[in-house]
Short mmCIF file of C-alpha atoms in Angstrom, two decimals:
data_model
loop_
_atom_site.label_atom_id
_atom_site.label_comp_id
_atom_site.label_asym_id
_atom_site.label_seq_id
_atom_site.Cartn_x
_atom_site.Cartn_y
_atom_site.Cartn_z
CA MET W 1 -0.04 0.07 -0.04
CA ASP W 2 1.55 3.37 -1.01
CA ARG W 3 1.90 6.21 1.38
CA ARG W 4 -1.07 8.12 0.04
CA LYS W 5 -3.39 5.19 0.55
CA GLN W 6 -1.86 4.68 4.00
CA LEU W 7 -2.59 8.31 4.88
CA ILE W 8 -6.25 7.93 3.76
CA VAL W 9 -6.77 4.69 5.43
CA PHE W 10 -5.43 6.18 8.63
CA LEU W 11 -7.27 9.47 8.41
CA THR W 12 -10.64 8.14 7.59
CA PRO W 13 -11.40 6.18 10.78
CA LEU W 14 -9.92 9.11 12.86
CA PHE W 15 -12.25 11.55 11.03
CA LEU W 16 -15.30 9.24 11.46
CA SER W 17 -14.53 8.65 15.25
CA THR W 18 -14.09 12.40 15.87
CA LEU W 19 -17.35 13.17 14.10
CA VAL W 20 -19.48 10.67 15.99
CA LEU W 21 -20.42 13.40 18.56
CA ALA W 22 -21.55 15.68 15.81
CA SER W 23 -23.66 12.91 14.22
CA ALA W 24 -25.41 12.39 17.51
CA GLN W 25 -26.81 15.85 17.29
CA ASP W 26 -27.36 15.88 13.52
CA ASP W 27 -28.81 12.66 12.24
CA SER W 28 -28.25 13.54 8.61
CA PRO W 29 -29.56 11.00 5.95
CA PRO W 30 -26.93 8.98 4.05
CA CYS W 31 -25.85 10.65 0.84
CA ASP W 32 -28.13 9.89 -2.07
CA PRO W 33 -27.04 6.77 -3.99
CA ILE W 34 -27.88 8.74 -7.13
CA LEU W 35 -25.02 10.94 -6.26
CA LEU W 36 -22.71 7.85 -6.40
CA ALA W 37 -24.10 6.79 -9.75
CA ARG W 38 -23.60 10.20 -11.26
CA MET W 39 -20.04 10.40 -9.87
CA ALA W 40 -19.23 7.10 -11.59
CA ALA W 41 -20.66 8.23 -14.83
CA SER W 42 -19.01 11.68 -14.97
CA CYS W 43 -15.76 11.28 -13.13
CA VAL W 44 -14.20 7.92 -13.93
CA GLY W 45 -11.51 8.57 -16.60
CA TYR W 46 -11.38 12.34 -15.90
CA LEU W 47 -9.33 12.55 -12.72
CA VAL W 48 -6.88 15.15 -14.03
CA GLU W 49 -9.33 17.54 -15.68
CA PRO W 50 -12.75 16.58 -14.43
CA PRO W 51 -15.73 17.99 -16.27
CA GLU W 52 -18.20 20.45 -14.76
CA GLU W 53 -20.83 17.70 -13.95
CA CYS W 54 -18.03 15.65 -12.21
CA CYS W 55 -17.04 18.79 -10.22
CA GLN W 56 -20.59 19.28 -8.91
CA MET W 57 -20.54 15.73 -7.59
CA VAL W 58 -17.14 16.13 -6.11
CA VAL W 59 -17.91 19.30 -4.39
CA ALA W 60 -21.18 17.82 -2.98
CA ALA W 61 -19.29 14.68 -1.75
CA VAL W 62 -16.69 16.70 0.08
CA GLY W 63 -19.63 18.51 1.88
CA LEU W 64 -19.02 22.20 1.66
CA GLY W 65 -21.57 24.34 3.41
CA GLY W 66 -23.17 24.11 6.82
CA ASP W 67 -23.32 20.31 7.27
CA PRO W 68 -21.25 19.51 10.34
CA VAL W 69 -20.57 16.07 9.13
CA PRO W 70 -18.88 16.00 5.76
CA CYS W 71 -20.86 14.10 3.13
CA LEU W 72 -17.61 12.47 1.97
CA CYS W 73 -17.32 10.50 5.27
CA ARG W 74 -20.80 9.07 4.62
CA VAL W 75 -20.27 8.51 0.89
CA VAL W 76 -17.41 6.09 1.53
CA LYS W 77 -19.67 4.03 3.87
CA GLU W 78 -22.34 3.52 1.24
CA PRO W 79 -22.48 -0.11 0.02
CA ASP W 80 -22.72 1.11 -3.55
CA PHE W 81 -19.45 3.13 -3.31
CA PRO W 82 -16.98 0.44 -4.41
CA ALA W 83 -18.98 -0.06 -7.60
CA THR W 84 -18.10 3.49 -8.60
CA ARG W 85 -14.48 2.45 -9.14
CA LEU W 86 -13.46 5.60 -7.35
CA ASN W 87 -11.84 5.91 -3.98
CA ILE W 88 -11.55 8.52 -1.40
CA ASP W 89 -8.04 9.43 -2.59
CA MET W 90 -9.35 10.20 -6.08
CA ILE W 91 -12.05 12.48 -4.74
CA LEU W 92 -9.68 14.35 -2.55
CA LYS W 93 -7.35 14.78 -5.50
CA MET W 94 -10.04 16.06 -7.74
CA TYR W 95 -11.42 18.51 -5.24
CA PRO W 96 -8.69 21.26 -5.55
CA VAL W 97 -9.11 21.22 -9.35
CA CYS W 98 -12.88 21.35 -9.15
CA ASP W 99 -12.72 24.26 -6.71
CA GLY W 100 -10.75 26.13 -9.27
CA ILE W 101 -13.39 25.30 -11.96
CA ARG W 102 -16.26 26.41 -9.61
CA PRO W 103 -15.11 29.64 -7.96
CA ARG W 104 -18.45 30.08 -6.25
CA HIS W 105 -17.30 27.52 -3.62
CA SER W 106 -13.97 29.29 -2.91
CA MET W 107 -15.52 31.48 -0.24
CA SER W 108 -16.69 28.51 1.78
CA SER W 109 -14.59 27.08 4.51
CA PRO W 110 -13.19 23.64 3.64
CA TRP W 111 -14.05 20.77 5.96
CA ALA W 112 -10.38 20.25 6.78
CA SER W 113 -10.07 23.65 8.40
CA SER W 114 -12.73 22.83 10.95
CA LEU W 115 -10.99 19.82 12.39
CA PRO W 116 -9.98 20.19 16.07
CA GLY W 117 -6.37 21.24 16.59
CA ASP W 118 -5.63 18.21 18.95
CA LEU W 119 -6.80 15.86 16.16
CA VAL W 120 -4.68 17.47 13.52
CA ARG W 121 -1.52 17.26 15.78
CA LEU W 122 -2.35 13.56 16.57
CA VAL W 123 -2.58 12.72 12.81
CA ALA W 124 0.53 14.74 12.16
CA SER W 125 2.55 12.93 14.81
CA ARG W 126 1.52 9.52 13.39
CA LEU W 127 2.65 10.61 9.92
CA LEU W 128 5.90 12.07 11.15
CA ALA W 129 6.68 8.62 12.82
CA GLY W 130 6.55 7.17 9.34
CA ASP W 131 7.93 9.61 6.80
CA LEU W 132 8.84 13.29 7.05
CA LEU W 133 7.63 14.11 3.53
CA ASP W 134 4.03 12.72 4.35
CA TYR W 135 4.09 15.19 7.29
CA VAL W 136 5.13 18.00 4.96
CA ARG W 137 2.33 17.29 2.59
CA PHE W 138 -0.13 17.00 5.44
CA ARG W 139 0.86 20.44 6.57
CA ALA W 140 0.35 21.79 3.01
CA VAL W 141 -3.32 20.98 2.91
CA CYS W 142 -4.54 24.16 4.52
CA ALA W 143 -3.43 27.06 6.76
CA PRO W 144 -5.15 25.82 10.01
CA TRP W 145 -3.17 22.50 9.67
CA ARG W 146 0.04 24.39 9.25
CA SER W 147 -0.55 26.60 12.23
CA SER W 148 -1.48 23.63 14.33
CA THR W 149 1.77 21.74 13.58
CA ALA W 150 5.47 22.46 14.03
CA SER W 151 7.48 23.44 10.91
CA PRO W 152 10.56 21.18 10.26
CA ARG W 153 12.49 24.14 8.92
CA GLY W 154 15.02 25.28 11.41
CA ARG W 155 14.54 22.16 13.50
CA GLY W 156 15.52 19.58 10.90
CA VAL W 157 18.80 18.57 12.43
CA VAL W 158 18.44 19.28 16.23
CA GLU W 159 15.13 17.51 16.57
CA PRO W 160 15.36 13.79 15.67
CA ARG W 161 11.64 13.56 14.93
CA PHE W 162 12.18 15.50 11.76
CA HIS W 163 15.04 13.40 10.45
CA PRO W 164 14.55 11.76 7.06
CA ARG W 165 15.33 8.33 8.42
CA ARG W 166 14.41 6.09 5.49
CA TRP W 167 15.72 8.32 2.66
CA ALA W 168 18.96 7.57 0.98
CA LEU W 169 20.94 9.55 -1.65
CA LEU W 170 20.67 7.67 -4.92
CA PRO W 171 23.85 6.94 -6.80
CA GLU W 172 23.49 8.19 -10.45
CA GLY W 173 26.42 6.26 -11.90
CA HIS W 174 28.18 7.37 -15.20
CA GLY W 175 30.48 9.55 -12.96
CA LEU W 176 27.69 11.98 -12.09
CA TYR W 177 28.79 12.73 -8.63
CA PRO W 178 26.83 15.19 -6.37
CA GLY W 179 27.89 18.57 -7.64
CA HIS W 180 28.59 17.47 -11.20
CA PRO W 181 27.83 20.36 -13.59
CA LYS W 182 25.33 18.19 -15.69
CA LEU W 183 23.23 17.78 -12.44
CA HIS W 184 22.77 21.53 -12.09
CA GLY W 185 23.12 21.33 -8.31
CA CYS W 186 20.51 18.63 -7.92
CA VAL W 187 20.56 15.12 -6.43
CA ARG W 188 17.99 12.46 -6.06
CA PHE W 189 16.88 10.55 -2.96
CA VAL W 190 15.00 7.38 -2.65
CA ASN W 191 12.65 6.20 0.13
CA LEU W 192 13.69 2.66 0.99
CA ASP W 193 10.22 1.85 2.28
CA THR W 194 7.93 3.40 -0.31
CA GLY W 195 10.12 3.49 -3.38
CA ALA W 196 9.29 7.22 -3.79
CA PHE W 197 11.99 9.46 -5.58
CA VAL W 198 12.51 13.14 -4.98
CA CYS W 199 14.90 15.57 -6.65
CA VAL W 200 16.55 18.18 -4.31
CA ARG W 201 18.77 21.09 -5.19
CA ILE W 202 21.70 21.25 -2.82
CA PRO W 203 24.23 23.97 -3.91
CA LEU W 204 26.55 23.02 -1.10
CA PHE W 205 27.98 20.24 -3.20
CA ASP W 206 30.05 22.76 -5.11
CA ASP W 207 32.58 22.85 -2.25
CA HIS W 208 31.45 19.95 0.09
CA CYS W 209 31.60 16.21 -0.25
CA VAL W 210 29.68 13.48 1.63
CA LEU W 211 31.63 11.34 4.02
CA ASP W 212 28.75 9.48 5.75
CA SER W 213 25.11 9.72 6.71
CA TYR W 214 23.12 9.28 10.00
CA GLN W 215 19.43 8.86 10.11
CA GLY W 216 19.19 10.35 6.67
CA LEU W 217 21.29 13.46 7.63
CA LEU W 218 24.31 13.92 5.38
CA VAL W 219 27.67 14.20 7.04
CA LEU W 220 29.60 16.63 4.91
CA GLN W 221 33.20 17.86 4.75
CA ARG W 222 33.72 21.42 3.68
CA ASP W 223 36.68 21.27 1.28
CA HIS W 224 38.87 24.35 2.29
CA ASP W 225 38.97 23.71 6.04
CA THR W 226 37.82 20.09 6.57
CA ALA W 227 34.88 21.33 8.78
CA ILE W 228 32.21 18.66 9.41
CA ARG W 229 28.66 19.70 8.83
CA LEU W 230 25.35 17.86 9.40
CA LEU W 231 22.87 18.69 6.59
CA HIS W 232 19.24 17.91 6.46
CA PRO W 233 18.73 17.50 2.65
CA PHE W 234 15.00 18.44 2.64
CA THR W 235 14.99 21.49 4.85
CA GLY W 236 18.46 22.78 4.29
CA ASP W 237 19.26 23.06 7.97
CA LEU W 238 22.96 22.76 8.87
CA VAL W 239 24.84 22.16 12.09
CA ASP W 240 28.53 22.96 12.14
CA LEU W 241 31.15 20.81 13.82
CA PRO W 242 34.92 21.25 14.22
CA PRO W 243 37.31 20.62 11.34
CA LEU W 244 38.85 17.17 11.04
CA SER W 245 42.27 18.92 10.91
CA THR W 246 41.96 19.62 14.69
CA LEU W 247 42.65 15.94 15.14
CA LEU W 248 46.09 16.09 13.56
CA PRO W 249 48.00 16.97 16.64
CA GLN W 250 46.37 14.03 18.50
CA MET W 251 47.56 11.58 15.73
CA ARG W 252 51.30 11.72 16.21
CA ASP W 253 51.51 8.25 17.53
CA LEU W 254 49.14 6.80 15.05
CA ILE W 255 50.44 7.27 11.56
CA GLY W 256 53.97 8.45 12.14
CA LEU W 257 55.68 11.57 10.93
CA ARG W 258 53.73 12.00 7.79
CA PRO W 259 52.62 15.43 6.44
CA ALA W 260 49.10 16.51 7.19
CA ARG W 261 47.74 15.93 3.71
CA ARG W 262 48.75 12.26 4.06
CA LYS W 263 47.20 11.90 7.43
CA LEU W 264 43.87 13.47 6.59
CA PRO W 265 42.69 10.65 4.22
CA TYR W 266 42.62 8.31 7.19
CA LEU W 267 40.20 10.56 8.99
CA ARG W 268 37.69 10.57 6.09
CA SER W 269 36.61 6.95 6.67
CA PHE W 270 34.26 6.67 9.69
CA SER W 271 30.94 5.79 11.07
CA THR W 272 28.76 8.38 12.60
CA ALA W 273 26.57 8.34 15.72
CA ALA W 274 24.95 11.37 17.38
CA THR W 275 22.74 12.49 20.29
CA PHE W 276 20.53 15.53 20.30
CA ALA W 277 19.68 17.24 23.61
CA ASP W 278 18.43 20.78 24.25
CA GLY W 279 19.54 22.02 20.82
CA VAL W 280 23.09 20.65 21.25
CA VAL W 281 24.30 18.08 18.79
CA THR W 282 26.98 15.59 20.03
CA VAL W 283 28.63 13.60 17.23
CA LEU W 284 30.78 10.52 17.61
CA LEU W 285 33.17 9.42 14.86
CA ALA W 286 34.51 5.96 14.73
CA PHE W 287 37.54 5.68 12.32
CA TYR W 288 37.68 2.14 11.30
CA ASP W 289 41.04 2.38 9.66
CA LEU W 290 42.56 3.68 12.81
CA HIS W 291 40.55 1.85 15.46
CA ARG W 292 40.01 5.14 17.35
CA VAL W 293 37.03 7.39 18.02
CA ALA W 294 36.53 11.15 18.36
CA VAL W 295 33.82 13.22 19.79
CA ALA W 296 32.67 16.83 19.50
CA THR W 297 29.53 18.92 20.04
CA SER W 298 28.05 21.72 17.98
CA GLN W 299 29.53 24.10 20.57
CA ASP W 300 33.01 22.91 20.38
CA HIS W 301 35.94 24.14 18.38
CA GLN W 302 38.01 20.92 18.07
CA TRP W 303 37.54 17.14 18.15
CA THR W 304 38.62 15.12 21.19
CA MET W 305 40.17 11.74 20.60
CA PRO W 306 40.50 9.55 23.70
CA THR W 307 43.55 7.36 24.24
CA TRP W 308 41.89 4.02 24.15
CA TYR W 309 41.61 1.89 21.09
CA TYR W 310 38.72 -0.41 20.04
CA GLU W 311 39.20 -3.52 18.11
CA ILE W 312 36.67 -4.39 15.39
CA SER W 313 36.09 -6.99 12.68
CA CYS W 314 33.59 -4.94 10.68
CA ARG W 315 32.41 -1.41 10.32
CA PRO W 316 30.84 0.08 13.38
CA PHE W 317 27.02 0.06 13.17
CA PRO W 318 25.18 3.25 14.43
CA HIS W 319 21.76 3.06 15.99
CA GLN W 320 20.01 5.52 18.30
CA GLY W 321 23.16 7.42 19.40
CA LYS W 322 25.15 4.21 19.94
CA LEU W 323 27.89 2.33 17.84
CA TYR W 324 27.89 -1.41 17.85
CA VAL W 325 31.16 -3.17 16.96
CA VAL W 326 32.26 -6.82 16.92
CA HIS W 327 35.59 -8.13 18.07
CA ARG W 328 37.07 -11.54 17.88
CA PHE W 329 39.76 -12.18 20.49
CA GLY W 330 42.82 -13.86 19.13
CA THR W 331 41.92 -17.41 18.11
CA ASP W 332 38.49 -17.11 19.66
CA PHE W 333 37.09 -17.15 16.08
CA LEU W 334 33.79 -18.94 16.93
CA SER W 335 32.72 -16.69 19.72
CA PRO W 336 32.76 -13.04 18.59
CA LYS W 337 31.94 -10.46 21.30
CA ILE W 338 29.61 -7.56 20.76
CA PHE W 339 30.54 -4.09 22.21
CA ARG W 340 28.69 -0.88 22.47
CA ILE W 341 30.04 2.69 22.44
CA ASP W 342 27.67 5.31 23.70
CA THR W 343 27.74 8.80 22.38
CA PRO W 344 28.02 11.08 25.50
CA LEU W 345 25.49 13.77 26.30
CA PRO W 346 26.82 17.34 26.69
CA GLY W 347 28.98 17.48 29.79
CA GLU W 348 29.57 13.78 29.92
CA GLU W 349 32.85 11.88 29.34
CA LEU W 350 33.16 9.43 26.44
CA GLN W 351 33.50 5.91 27.98
CA PRO W 352 35.39 2.93 26.58
CA PRO W 353 33.46 0.23 24.72
CA LYS W 354 31.23 -1.97 26.95
CA MET W 355 30.72 -5.69 26.11
CA ILE W 356 27.01 -6.37 25.91
CA ALA W 357 26.84 -9.90 24.40
CA THR W 358 28.60 -12.87 23.06
CA THR W 359 27.38 -14.93 20.15
CA ALA W 360 28.67 -18.13 21.87
CA ASP W 361 28.97 -20.73 19.06
CA LYS W 362 25.88 -19.61 17.23
CA LEU W 363 27.43 -17.31 14.78
CA ARG W 364 30.62 -17.27 12.77
CA GLY W 365 32.11 -14.03 11.45
CA PRO W 366 32.13 -11.80 9.60
CA ILE W 367 29.13 -10.45 11.59
CA PHE W 368 26.88 -7.60 10.54
CA PHE W 369 24.19 -5.46 12.05
CA VAL W 370 21.13 -4.04 10.22
CA GLU W 371 18.05 -2.23 11.32
CA CYS W 372 14.91 -3.81 9.96
CA ASP W 373 11.35 -2.78 10.96
CA SER W 374 12.90 -0.88 13.89
CA GLU W 375 14.55 -3.95 15.15
CA VAL W 376 18.42 -4.40 15.17
CA LEU W 377 19.31 -7.80 13.60
CA VAL W 378 22.67 -9.53 13.83
CA ILE W 379 23.75 -11.48 10.68
CA GLY W 380 26.53 -13.99 10.46
CA TYR W 381 27.39 -17.47 9.03
CA GLY W 382 26.91 -21.00 10.28
CA GLY W 383 28.99 -23.98 9.25
CA ASN W 384 32.59 -24.06 8.04
CA LEU W 385 32.12 -23.26 4.42
CA PHE W 386 29.96 -20.16 4.62
CA SER W 387 27.19 -21.89 3.08
CA LYS W 388 24.41 -20.75 5.53
CA MET W 389 23.55 -17.31 6.75
CA LEU W 390 21.92 -16.91 10.22
CA VAL W 391 19.91 -13.97 11.56
CA TYR W 392 19.20 -13.15 15.21
CA LYS W 393 17.65 -10.24 17.06
CA LEU W 394 20.30 -8.24 19.02
CA ALA W 395 17.85 -7.98 21.88
CA ASP W 396 17.57 -11.74 22.07
CA ILE W 397 21.45 -12.30 21.96
CA VAL W 398 21.82 -9.73 24.77
CA MET W 399 19.35 -11.80 26.84
CA GLU W 400 21.17 -15.04 25.75
CA ARG W 401 18.14 -16.19 23.88
CA TYR W 402 19.51 -17.69 20.61
CA ILE W 403 16.45 -17.93 18.48
CA PRO W 404 17.09 -17.58 14.76
CA VAL W 405 14.95 -15.31 12.60
CA THR W 406 13.46 -17.45 9.94
CA GLY W 407 12.06 -14.71 7.75
CA ILE W 408 11.84 -10.97 7.23
CA GLY W 409 8.70 -10.94 5.21
CA ASP W 410 8.77 -8.33 2.28
CA LYS W 411 12.02 -6.82 3.50
CA ALA W 412 15.33 -7.37 1.81
CA ILE W 413 18.76 -6.70 3.24
CA PHE W 414 21.86 -5.42 1.49
CA ILE W 415 25.40 -5.94 2.83
CA GLN W 416 28.51 -4.49 1.27
CA ALA W 417 31.90 -3.97 2.97
CA GLY W 418 30.39 -3.99 6.49
CA THR W 419 27.69 -1.35 5.60
CA THR W 420 24.09 -2.68 5.59
CA LEU W 421 20.56 -1.47 4.77
CA SER W 422 17.04 -2.85 4.55
CA VAL W 423 14.49 -2.05 1.99
CA SER W 424 10.91 -2.89 1.16
CA ALA W 425 10.65 -5.34 -1.78
CA LYS W 426 7.09 -4.34 -2.34
CA ALA W 427 8.02 -0.74 -3.22
CA LEU W 428 11.18 -1.41 -5.19
CA PRO W 429 11.00 -3.29 -8.54
CA THR W 430 13.38 -6.23 -9.09
CA VAL W 431 14.07 -6.41 -5.35
CA VAL W 432 13.22 -9.80 -3.87
CA GLY W 433 11.76 -9.96 -0.39
CA ASP W 434 13.02 -12.17 2.46
CA THR W 435 16.53 -12.21 1.08
CA ILE W 436 19.97 -10.96 1.84
CA THR W 437 21.95 -9.43 -1.01
CA CYS W 438 25.76 -9.69 -0.53
CA PHE W 439 28.96 -11.14 -2.29
CA GLN W 440 28.93 -14.97 -1.86
CA PRO W 441 31.97 -15.44 0.36
CA MET W 442 33.24 -18.65 -1.31
CA GLU W 443 32.35 -18.13 -4.93
CA HIS W 444 32.60 -14.30 -5.08
CA TYR W 445 29.53 -13.24 -7.05
CA LEU W 446 26.68 -10.91 -6.07
CA ALA W 447 24.14 -13.21 -4.67
CA LEU W 448 20.75 -13.47 -3.02
CA TYR W 449 20.58 -15.63 0.07
CA HIS W 450 16.92 -16.86 0.56
CA LEU W 451 16.19 -17.07 4.25
CA SER W 452 13.15 -19.33 3.75
CA THR W 453 15.06 -21.99 1.78
CA GLY W 454 18.69 -21.33 2.79
CA SER W 455 19.76 -21.29 -0.87
CA TRP W 456 21.85 -18.99 -2.97
CA SER W 457 21.05 -17.47 -6.37
CA PRO W 458 22.53 -14.71 -8.56
CA ALA W 459 21.23 -11.27 -7.67
CA MET W 460 21.72 -9.79 -11.17
CA ASP W 461 23.41 -10.24 -14.52
CA GLN W 462 27.10 -10.68 -13.66
CA CYS W 463 28.11 -8.91 -16.92
CA SER W 464 26.69 -5.73 -15.47
CA LEU W 465 28.83 -6.14 -12.43
CA ARG W 466 32.13 -7.67 -13.76
CA GLY W 467 32.19 -6.59 -17.45
CA THR W 468 34.73 -4.28 -18.78
CA GLU W 469 32.15 -1.55 -19.32
CA PRO W 470 29.01 -1.13 -17.22
CA GLY W 471 25.97 -2.31 -19.10
CA PRO W 472 22.33 -1.50 -18.31
CA CYS W 473 21.94 -1.42 -14.52
CA SER W 474 19.11 -2.67 -12.47
CA LEU W 475 17.72 -0.92 -9.51
CA ILE W 476 19.41 -3.63 -7.39
CA GLN W 477 22.76 -2.26 -8.32
CA HIS W 478 21.82 1.33 -7.43
CA ILE W 479 20.46 0.15 -4.04
CA PHE W 480 23.57 -2.05 -3.44
CA THR W 481 25.83 0.95 -4.15
CA CYS W 482 23.96 2.84 -1.41
CA CYS W 483 26.07 0.67 0.94
CA SER W 484 29.27 2.28 -0.36
CA TRP W 485 29.88 5.98 0.09
CA ARG W 486 33.32 5.69 -1.52
CA HIS W 487 31.46 4.85 -4.81
CA ARG W 488 28.27 6.88 -4.29
CA ASN W 489 29.88 10.22 -3.64
CA LYS W 490 31.88 9.90 -6.83
CA GLY W 491 28.92 9.09 -9.02
CA LEU W 492 30.01 5.51 -9.46
CA LEU W 493 28.02 2.27 -9.24
CA LEU W 494 29.70 -0.79 -7.69
CA HIS W 495 31.39 -2.35 -10.72
CA TRP W 496 34.02 -4.88 -9.80
CA ARG W 497 36.47 -4.69 -12.62
CA LYS W 498 36.19 -1.16 -13.80
CA TYR W 499 36.57 0.61 -10.42
CA GLY W 500 38.22 -2.04 -8.38
CA GLY W 501 36.63 -4.39 -6.05
CA ARG W 502 39.21 -4.68 -3.26
CA GLY W 503 41.21 -2.14 -1.34
CA GLY W 504 42.62 1.21 -2.28
CA TRP W 505 41.07 4.64 -2.66
CA LEU W 506 38.95 5.51 -5.58
CA ARG W 507 40.17 8.54 -7.62
CA TRP W 508 38.02 11.67 -7.18
CA PRO W 509 37.23 13.42 -10.52
CA VAL W 510 37.45 16.88 -8.87
CA LYS W 511 39.33 18.32 -5.84
CA GLY W 512 41.08 14.94 -5.21
CA LYS W 513 43.71 16.41 -2.90
CA LEU W 514 40.99 17.75 -0.66
CA ARG W 515 38.84 14.63 -0.69
CA GLN W 516 41.22 11.72 -0.79
CA GLY W 517 40.12 8.89 1.53
CA ALA W 518 36.38 9.79 1.32
#
C-alpha cells in the first residue's frame, strides 16, 4: 500500500470517530445513492481535468456548506461506493481542481479547516513517525493544519523527529557525482520503504563532499577547512562541527611523521553516531582504519580523541546514538563479542566500549548489524564453508536467547563492506523479499541468500557487475551501491572490474587532494 493510501486509510477512521459526537446531534440522512451513480458516470476517466458535472458531484461529496458531518465521510460508507471504481483518494485529488473550476465555492470554509487542533496534531505525529515528507504534505493541505503543527525548517537537524530516516541519496552512475555540472546542483533521494523518488537542489556540493550519513542526515566535509557539517537534505538546515584537521596533533603516535595531507585521508573514513539534547548536537566518529574514535559537540571548536583503542572486525554500526562493534579475541574465532560505544551527552565523558553480548558458538564471522522494521538484527554465518547465513535479534542475543529469525517478510537486506541497509521489496521493482543481497563469500559473485530455503542465487546479470564496461544497470545495483559512500559520492556504481573491488582509494574526478580517502 503506497503512502497516500496509508494516509487515507489512517485518516478516515480518525475523522469518523471524531465526528461521532456531531452525528449524535445531527442525524443527517446518508448521501443519495444517485450521487454515487452520477459520480461514476461523470468522473471515472477524468481525474486530471474533471468536467463540470463531475465537479458538482465532487464538491457535493466533500460536503462544503453548513453540514457539520462532511458528506464524503458518509459516501465512503455506502455499500454502492465500491461499484463506482472511485476511492476517497481520487475524490480528494479532484477537489482542488474542481474548486478552481467552480469559484463560487472558494468563499466556503473547507471541511479540513474545521478539524480540532488536537486531532490535527495527533494525525501529524503519526505521519511524522513514518515519513517526514508525508508530514510536510499533510501540513500543506491548509493554513489551519500548518498553524497547528510544528514546521521542520530550522529544527530539521536538532530534533530527531524531523530526520529523514528512510531516505537515501541515490547514486546516479556514469560519474555523475553530487555537484557534477550536468546535475545543475540537484541530487535524487529514494525512500527505501515506499520507493518514492525526490529531486533536491543542494548547492553546497560545489565545495562539500559526503563522508557518511546518520538517520538520513548527510555528514559533509567542507573542502577548504575540513569542517564537518550535518545537513538535512530536505529542509536545508545545517549544524557545524569542528574541522577534522583539529585531530592532526592528536595523531602523532598513530600514523608516524607524515605530512598533514597524508594523514587526513585516514580521517575521512568513519561511522557516525549522534545525540540531540536541548539544541546541542554531540557527534561520535569511529575511524575504522585507525581503530579510534573522536567526539565533539556543535558548541566545540575541536574534536577530542580518547587514548583508548577499540578492536573491530567490521564497520561500526550506528543506532539511536550508539555504535555497535564486533571483536574476535585472538583465536576465539567462533565466539565473537559484541561491544557498544555510547555517544555522550553534553558535559559527559566518553566511555570505553562496553561488552553487551557474546554470540557463543551460534554465529561465525564476519558479523553484521542491520536495522529492519525498527529492530536491530545480527547477521553471520553458520558452518565451516559459509554456506548458511543466520539472523538473530540483537535484543535476544543480549538476553542469551539464541532464537534464529526465519524470515523478514517483504524486506530485503543489502550488505557491502560492512555497511548494511534494509528495503521494502514491495516498493522497489526487481528487489526480492525475504533475502540478503551480498557477495557470496566462497564463490565471489553478487548473490541473493533466501532465508526461507537457505539457498543462494545470482542477484543480477554478472556482466553488468564484472564486465569491462558497465551495461544497463538494475535498481538492485543502485541500491547495493547505497552501501558504499566511496562509490556513491563519486557518481559510480559498484562495478567490480572497472573501479576495483578490493582495497585502495577511488580517484576523485575533482578536488582529489582535498577529498582523498572519502
